[in-house]
Short mmCIF file of C-alpha atoms and ligand atoms in Angstrom, two decimals:
data_model
loop_
_atom_site.label_atom_id
_atom_site.label_comp_id
_atom_site.label_asym_id
_atom_site.label_seq_id
_atom_site.Cartn_x
_atom_site.Cartn_y
_atom_site.Cartn_z
CA MET A 1 -0.13 -23.43 10.00
CA GLN A 2 2.12 -21.01 11.80
CA ASP A 3 2.00 -18.12 14.22
CA VAL A 4 4.11 -15.05 13.58
CA TYR A 5 5.25 -12.53 16.17
CA GLY A 6 7.02 -9.30 15.34
CA CYS A 7 6.96 -5.54 15.00
CA ILE A 8 4.48 -4.05 12.52
CA LYS A 9 6.56 -1.74 10.34
CA SER A 10 4.25 -0.81 7.51
CA LEU A 11 0.91 -1.60 5.99
CA ILE A 12 -0.99 -1.26 2.75
CA PRO A 13 -4.62 -0.29 3.50
CA GLU A 14 -7.60 -2.40 2.51
CA HIS A 15 -8.33 -2.49 -1.20
CA GLN A 16 -10.18 -4.76 -3.60
CA VAL A 17 -8.41 -7.15 -5.91
CA THR A 18 -9.69 -9.62 -8.46
CA VAL A 19 -8.93 -13.13 -7.31
CA ARG A 20 -7.31 -14.92 -10.20
CA HIS A 21 -9.00 -18.32 -10.09
CA THR A 22 -12.53 -17.13 -9.27
CA GLY A 23 -12.57 -13.77 -11.06
CA LYS A 24 -14.35 -12.27 -8.04
CA LEU A 25 -13.42 -9.15 -6.09
CA GLU A 26 -12.09 -9.64 -2.58
CA SER A 27 -10.74 -7.33 0.12
CA LYS A 28 -7.07 -7.48 0.87
CA CYS A 29 -4.57 -5.59 2.98
CA GLU A 30 -0.93 -6.21 3.66
CA ILE A 31 1.23 -5.87 6.75
CA PHE A 32 4.99 -5.97 6.90
CA VAL A 33 6.39 -7.38 10.13
CA GLU A 34 10.01 -7.52 11.28
CA ASN A 35 11.74 -9.84 13.72
CA LEU A 36 14.62 -8.95 16.07
CA ARG A 37 17.13 -9.38 13.24
CA ARG A 38 15.10 -6.85 11.22
CA GLU A 39 14.18 -9.48 8.65
CA ASP A 40 10.71 -8.85 7.31
CA ILE A 41 7.78 -10.95 6.24
CA ARG A 42 4.70 -9.85 4.34
CA ILE A 43 1.38 -10.96 5.78
CA THR A 44 -1.63 -10.68 3.48
CA PHE A 45 -5.03 -10.26 5.11
CA TRP A 46 -7.97 -11.52 3.08
CA GLY A 47 -11.73 -10.95 3.26
CA ASP A 48 -13.31 -10.20 6.63
CA ILE A 49 -9.96 -9.96 8.37
CA ALA A 50 -8.87 -7.24 5.93
CA ARG A 51 -12.19 -5.42 6.28
CA LYS A 52 -12.28 -5.57 10.08
CA PHE A 53 -8.64 -4.78 10.79
CA ASP A 54 -8.49 -1.46 12.63
CA MET A 55 -5.72 0.23 10.69
CA GLU A 56 -6.39 3.66 12.19
CA ARG A 57 -5.83 2.33 15.70
CA VAL A 58 -2.61 0.59 14.74
CA LYS A 59 -1.37 3.75 13.02
CA GLN A 60 -1.96 5.84 16.13
CA LEU A 61 -0.29 3.51 18.64
CA SER A 62 3.12 4.67 19.77
CA PRO A 63 5.95 2.53 18.42
CA PRO A 64 6.74 -0.25 18.59
CA VAL A 65 3.48 -1.93 17.61
CA LEU A 66 4.09 -5.60 18.33
CA ALA A 67 1.65 -8.27 17.30
CA VAL A 68 0.96 -11.96 17.13
CA PHE A 69 -0.70 -13.30 14.02
CA THR A 70 -1.90 -16.83 14.55
CA GLY A 71 -2.94 -19.56 12.14
CA LEU A 72 -1.14 -18.19 9.09
CA ARG A 73 -0.51 -20.13 5.92
CA LEU A 74 3.07 -19.69 4.73
CA THR A 75 4.08 -19.95 1.10
CA LYS A 76 7.20 -19.27 -0.87
CA PHE A 77 6.71 -16.60 -3.53
CA GLN A 78 9.60 -15.37 -5.67
CA GLU A 79 12.16 -16.85 -3.27
CA ARG A 80 10.59 -15.14 -0.27
CA VAL A 81 8.39 -16.61 2.40
CA THR A 82 5.08 -14.80 2.60
CA ALA A 83 2.13 -15.39 4.89
CA ALA A 84 -1.62 -15.16 4.47
CA THR A 85 -4.49 -15.25 6.91
CA THR A 86 -6.75 -18.29 7.18
CA CYS A 87 -10.05 -18.85 8.96
CA HIS A 88 -7.96 -19.71 12.06
CA THR A 89 -6.21 -16.36 12.18
CA CYS A 90 -6.30 -14.13 15.23
CA ILE A 91 -4.45 -10.85 15.51
CA ILE A 92 -3.36 -9.77 18.96
CA ILE A 93 -1.80 -6.33 19.23
CA ASN A 94 0.88 -5.83 21.90
CA PRO A 95 0.38 -9.21 23.60
CA ASP A 96 1.89 -9.57 27.04
CA ILE A 97 4.59 -12.16 26.38
CA PRO A 98 8.18 -12.35 27.70
CA ILE A 99 9.92 -11.72 24.38
CA ALA A 100 8.13 -8.37 24.03
CA ASN A 101 10.81 -6.62 26.13
CA GLU A 102 13.56 -7.53 23.68
CA TYR A 103 11.41 -6.25 20.84
CA LYS A 104 10.62 -3.03 22.67
CA ALA A 105 14.34 -2.40 23.17
CA GLU A 106 15.07 -2.98 19.48
CA PHE A 107 12.09 -1.22 17.90
CA SER A 108 11.82 2.02 19.84
CA LYS A 109 13.43 4.33 17.30
CA ALA A 110 11.64 7.12 15.45
CA GLY A 111 11.77 5.10 12.24
CA ASP A 112 9.78 2.31 13.86
CA LYS A 113 6.46 4.13 13.69
CA VAL A 114 4.00 2.23 11.50
CA LYS A 115 4.13 3.53 7.92
CA VAL A 116 1.17 3.48 5.59
CA LEU A 117 2.27 2.50 2.09
CA PRO A 118 0.57 3.58 -1.14
CA LEU A 119 -2.01 1.28 -2.69
CA PRO A 120 -0.70 -1.02 -5.42
CA PHE A 121 -1.54 -0.57 -9.10
CA LYS A 122 -4.83 -1.93 -10.37
CA ARG A 123 -4.50 -2.26 -14.10
CA PRO A 124 -7.74 -2.36 -16.13
CA THR A 125 -8.49 -5.76 -17.63
CA VAL A 126 -8.62 -6.39 -21.37
CA GLU A 127 -12.40 -6.42 -21.00
CA GLU A 128 -12.42 -3.01 -19.28
CA MET A 129 -10.09 -1.55 -21.92
CA LYS A 130 -12.41 -2.51 -24.80
CA ASP A 131 -14.53 0.64 -24.77
CA LYS A 132 -11.73 3.04 -23.77
CA THR A 133 -10.23 5.67 -26.03
CA THR A 134 -6.52 5.23 -26.63
CA LYS A 135 -4.35 7.97 -28.09
CA SER A 136 -0.81 8.27 -29.34
CA VAL A 137 1.49 10.81 -27.71
CA PHE A 138 1.08 13.06 -30.75
CA GLU A 139 -2.70 12.98 -30.36
CA LEU A 140 -2.40 13.91 -26.67
CA ASN A 141 -0.80 17.20 -27.65
CA THR A 142 -3.78 18.07 -29.81
CA LEU A 143 -6.61 17.02 -27.47
CA ASP A 144 -9.40 19.59 -27.54
CA PRO A 145 -10.36 20.52 -23.95
CA ASN A 146 -13.89 21.29 -25.15
CA ILE A 147 -14.34 17.67 -26.12
CA TYR A 148 -12.11 15.84 -23.65
CA MET A 149 -12.37 17.86 -20.42
CA ASN A 150 -14.54 15.35 -18.56
CA LYS A 151 -13.38 12.28 -20.45
CA THR A 152 -10.37 10.09 -19.97
CA VAL A 153 -8.09 8.73 -22.65
CA TYR A 154 -5.38 6.10 -22.42
CA CYS A 155 -1.87 6.28 -23.77
CA THR A 156 1.01 3.83 -23.60
CA ALA A 157 4.35 5.59 -23.38
CA SER A 158 7.61 5.60 -21.49
CA ILE A 159 8.81 8.22 -19.03
CA LEU A 160 11.57 10.32 -20.54
CA ARG A 161 12.24 12.77 -17.71
CA PHE A 162 10.75 14.87 -14.93
CA PRO A 163 11.21 18.59 -15.63
CA VAL A 164 11.85 20.08 -12.19
CA HIS A 165 11.63 23.82 -12.81
CA ASN A 166 8.72 23.90 -10.34
CA GLY A 167 10.12 21.33 -7.91
CA TRP A 168 8.27 18.08 -7.21
CA TRP A 169 6.08 18.79 -4.19
CA TYR A 170 4.12 21.58 -2.56
CA ARG A 171 2.61 22.41 0.82
CA GLY A 172 -1.02 21.36 0.64
CA CYS A 173 -4.13 21.78 2.77
CA SER A 174 -4.68 18.73 4.98
CA LYS A 175 -8.40 18.79 4.13
CA CYS A 176 -8.58 19.45 0.39
CA PHE A 177 -4.90 19.13 -0.71
CA LYS A 178 -5.05 22.49 -2.52
CA GLN A 179 -1.82 24.44 -2.42
CA LEU A 180 -1.57 26.67 0.67
CA LYS A 181 -0.70 30.34 0.29
CA GLN A 182 1.45 32.25 2.75
CA ARG A 183 -0.33 35.15 4.46
CA GLU A 184 1.71 38.29 3.89
CA ASN A 185 1.86 39.74 7.40
CA SER A 186 1.99 36.61 9.59
CA GLY A 187 3.55 34.03 7.30
CA GLU A 188 0.75 31.61 8.24
CA LEU A 189 -0.21 29.09 5.61
CA ILE A 190 -3.82 29.40 4.54
CA CYS A 191 -6.21 27.51 2.31
CA PRO A 192 -8.80 29.63 0.44
CA LYS A 193 -11.50 27.25 1.71
CA HIS A 194 -10.22 26.00 5.07
CA ASP A 195 -8.35 29.00 6.51
CA VAL A 196 -5.14 28.37 8.50
CA GLN A 197 -3.88 24.84 7.98
CA ILE A 198 -0.95 22.67 8.92
CA ALA A 199 0.74 21.90 5.61
CA VAL A 200 0.99 18.35 4.30
CA PRO A 201 3.52 17.65 1.56
CA CYS A 202 1.78 16.79 -1.72
CA CYS A 203 3.49 15.50 -4.84
CA LYS A 204 3.18 17.50 -8.02
CA VAL A 205 5.59 16.68 -10.81
CA TYR A 206 5.72 17.36 -14.50
CA VAL A 207 6.49 14.21 -16.43
CA THR A 208 7.61 14.11 -20.04
CA ILE A 209 6.51 10.94 -21.79
CA ARG A 210 7.38 9.66 -25.23
CA ASP A 211 6.48 7.03 -27.75
CA ASP A 212 8.33 6.28 -30.99
CA ASN A 213 7.44 9.59 -32.59
CA ASN A 214 6.60 12.28 -30.08
CA GLN A 215 6.82 13.70 -26.59
CA ALA A 216 4.20 15.21 -24.31
CA THR A 217 4.30 16.66 -20.82
CA LEU A 218 1.75 15.59 -18.22
CA ILE A 219 1.09 16.65 -14.64
CA LEU A 220 1.25 13.89 -12.06
CA MET A 221 -0.07 14.55 -8.55
CA GLY A 222 -1.20 13.03 -5.28
CA ARG A 223 -2.12 9.37 -4.96
CA GLN A 224 -1.11 8.58 -8.54
CA ALA A 225 2.37 10.00 -7.99
CA GLU A 226 2.76 8.16 -4.67
CA GLN A 227 1.64 4.95 -6.34
CA LEU A 228 4.22 5.32 -9.10
CA PHE A 229 7.07 6.19 -6.75
CA GLY A 230 6.03 3.53 -4.24
CA ILE A 231 6.28 5.93 -1.30
CA ASN A 232 4.10 8.55 0.39
CA CYS A 233 5.01 12.16 -0.28
CA GLN A 234 5.38 12.82 3.45
CA ASP A 235 7.98 10.04 3.76
CA LEU A 236 9.72 11.20 0.61
CA VAL A 237 10.03 14.73 1.98
CA ASN A 238 11.06 13.49 5.44
CA LYS A 239 13.97 11.43 4.15
CA ARG A 240 15.07 14.12 1.75
CA LEU A 241 18.74 15.06 1.88
CA TYR A 242 18.75 16.87 -1.42
CA PRO A 243 20.57 20.15 -1.93
CA THR A 244 17.68 21.88 -3.71
CA GLU A 245 13.98 21.46 -4.39
CA GLN A 246 14.94 20.86 -8.00
CA THR A 247 16.89 17.71 -7.18
CA LEU A 248 14.83 14.60 -7.77
CA PRO A 249 14.75 11.84 -5.15
CA GLU A 250 15.98 8.43 -6.26
CA GLU A 251 12.44 7.00 -5.92
CA ILE A 252 11.26 9.35 -8.67
CA LYS A 253 14.32 9.05 -10.89
CA LYS A 254 14.19 5.27 -11.01
CA THR A 255 10.80 5.31 -12.79
CA THR A 256 12.26 6.85 -15.96
CA ASP A 257 12.75 4.74 -19.10
CA GLU A 258 9.96 2.40 -18.00
CA THR A 259 6.80 2.02 -20.08
CA TYR A 260 3.40 2.67 -18.51
CA LEU A 261 -0.23 2.87 -19.44
CA PHE A 262 -1.42 6.39 -18.56
CA GLU A 263 -5.04 7.33 -17.97
CA ILE A 264 -5.22 11.02 -18.82
CA THR A 265 -7.69 13.84 -18.72
CA VAL A 266 -7.32 17.41 -19.95
CA ASN A 267 -8.12 20.38 -17.70
CA GLU A 268 -9.52 23.81 -18.54
CA TYR A 269 -6.00 25.18 -19.16
CA SER A 270 -5.36 22.42 -21.73
CA GLU A 271 -2.95 20.74 -19.31
CA LEU A 272 -2.79 16.96 -19.42
CA MET A 273 -3.45 15.48 -15.99
CA VAL A 274 -2.63 11.89 -15.04
CA ARG A 275 -5.71 10.24 -13.55
CA ASN A 276 -4.17 6.80 -13.21
CA ILE A 277 -0.97 5.07 -14.07
CA PHE A 278 -0.24 1.39 -14.61
CA PRO A 279 2.94 -0.51 -15.34
CA SER A 280 3.07 -1.89 -18.87
CA LYS A 281 1.75 -5.41 -19.35
CA GLN A 282 5.12 -7.14 -19.41
CA SER A 283 6.37 -5.93 -16.07
CA PHE A 284 2.96 -6.18 -14.45
CA ALA A 285 2.70 -9.96 -14.68
CA SER A 286 5.50 -10.44 -12.19
CA MET A 287 4.07 -8.01 -9.66
CA VAL A 288 0.83 -9.74 -8.75
CA GLU A 289 0.08 -12.65 -6.57
CA GLN A 290 -3.65 -12.94 -6.09
CA THR A 291 -4.21 -16.20 -4.31
CA PRO A 292 -6.24 -15.94 -1.15
CA THR A 293 -6.54 -18.86 1.19
CA THR A 294 -9.06 -21.30 -0.10
CA VAL A 295 -10.90 -23.50 2.31
CA PRO A 296 -13.30 -26.20 1.15
CA PRO A 297 -16.82 -24.90 1.98
CA GLU A 298 -17.73 -27.92 4.07
CA ARG A 299 -14.73 -27.59 6.35
CA LEU A 300 -15.24 -23.86 6.72
CA SER A 301 -18.81 -24.18 7.90
CA THR A 302 -18.11 -26.81 10.56
CA GLU A 303 -15.15 -24.86 11.88
CA ARG A 304 -17.10 -21.64 12.01
CA LYS A 305 -19.81 -23.39 13.96
CA ARG A 306 -17.30 -24.85 16.37
CA ASN A 307 -15.67 -21.48 16.86
CA ILE A 308 -18.91 -19.79 17.71
CA GLU A 309 -19.84 -22.47 20.21
CA ALA A 310 -16.48 -22.37 21.88
CA SER A 311 -15.76 -18.71 22.23
CA GLY A 312 -18.70 -16.53 21.36
CA LYS A 313 -17.09 -13.13 21.08
CA ALA A 314 -13.68 -14.13 19.73
CA LEU A 315 -12.99 -13.42 16.08
CA CYS A 316 -11.64 -16.92 15.67
CA ILE A 317 -9.88 -19.67 17.55
CA VAL A 318 -6.23 -20.48 17.30
CA GLU A 319 -5.45 -24.08 16.60
CA PRO A 320 -1.98 -24.28 15.12
CA GLU A 321 -1.35 -27.60 13.47
CA LYS A 322 0.96 -29.55 15.69
CA LYS A 323 3.78 -30.63 13.46
CA ALA A 324 7.51 -30.96 13.77
CA LYS A 325 9.39 -27.82 12.85
CA ASN A 326 11.58 -28.28 9.86
CA GLU A 327 15.00 -26.72 9.56
CA LYS A 328 13.84 -23.63 7.74
CA GLU A 329 11.34 -22.73 10.41
CA THR A 330 13.91 -23.16 13.14
CA LYS A 331 16.21 -20.77 11.33
CA ARG A 332 13.58 -18.06 11.39
CA GLY A 333 13.71 -18.44 15.14
CA ALA A 334 11.93 -15.75 17.09
CA MET A 335 10.04 -14.54 14.06
CA ILE A 336 7.85 -17.58 13.78
CA SER A 337 7.41 -19.05 17.18
CA ALA A 338 4.35 -21.21 17.21
CA SER A 339 5.33 -22.68 20.55
CA SER A 340 5.82 -19.39 22.38
CA VAL A 341 2.20 -18.44 21.97
CA SER A 342 0.02 -21.37 22.83
CA SER A 343 -3.52 -21.36 21.62
CA SER A 344 -4.96 -21.02 25.10
CA ALA A 345 -2.75 -18.03 25.90
CA SER A 346 -3.86 -16.35 22.70
CA LYS A 347 -7.47 -16.91 23.52
CA GLU A 348 -7.06 -15.41 26.96
CA GLN A 349 -5.21 -12.46 25.51
CA LEU A 350 -7.87 -11.90 22.92
CA GLN A 351 -10.59 -11.90 25.52
CA LYS A 352 -8.54 -9.46 27.58
CA GLU A 353 -8.14 -7.21 24.54
CA LYS A 354 -11.87 -7.25 24.00
CA ALA A 355 -12.51 -6.43 27.63
CA ASP A 356 -10.16 -3.43 27.65
ZN1 ZN B 1 -8.37 23.27 2.00
#
């Protein structure tokens, strides 16, 4: 087991995934941490740790948010080392350790604020798809709103293009995400329901899809759009260096020519709205890795008991396995530094955190 220290750069909020070998739902969230060389590692939080992790607090801390994650299990996945929490894991935010100063010097730029990434795709299983209505692209164009307004249909098609005559985002209300209107005399942005609001950028793009025979145009908005583009609309707008509103960012452009499963509903104006979007089966298989830490039940219960006896309030106790570092670990250097944070120091720090 290893401890990891670094700067929290981004996180994917808690969500439920089906664990492959048990078929059960479990909570998961992901944190991306960088070392001084700006190399990153993904740490997956499972179960209680994912549920209890105070994402809001981390989001609001001023950068850099430095943290120690103890008792992680490291694995190699698709040529990259990734980490996952175990029952030994403790998370200590901004621990008072000597190397923190070097990190603070490196990670104090505006871009080092913690980013919240969109949730990953959750494709329906074969079982869930059994009683769903699937339509061809041709059939989408003839959907009767009177019949399909509150129903969803599924369609497999590829993205042909994004017509940009109306741009790709709008200024939305921070409470209800409806488009804000400019008040004539003052220029203030107002929501019909929530009065004057600070605008938040919201994605709204038209997307033309096609199958072998036909094309149809759908409207893609909000969370679904962010999920497809892999970036929040706010971030997309912030990093925008495009000459006009009609120029598509690279993140949007790169999704064309790919095949997706669309979950679609039709609104009162007969417009086709995307309710959900999933990568096609082929590409999806390589995107998932659902293997939480498994601990034999017997071992788990004795360790839990021991932890409670020893520390009472602490979430868990840090007991990194004492083993010789191999070459690979040494190369990662400051990133994974089991020795720099001893278990007793972590415990003290954790207690201090709790006391604050
Ligand atoms: Zn509103």
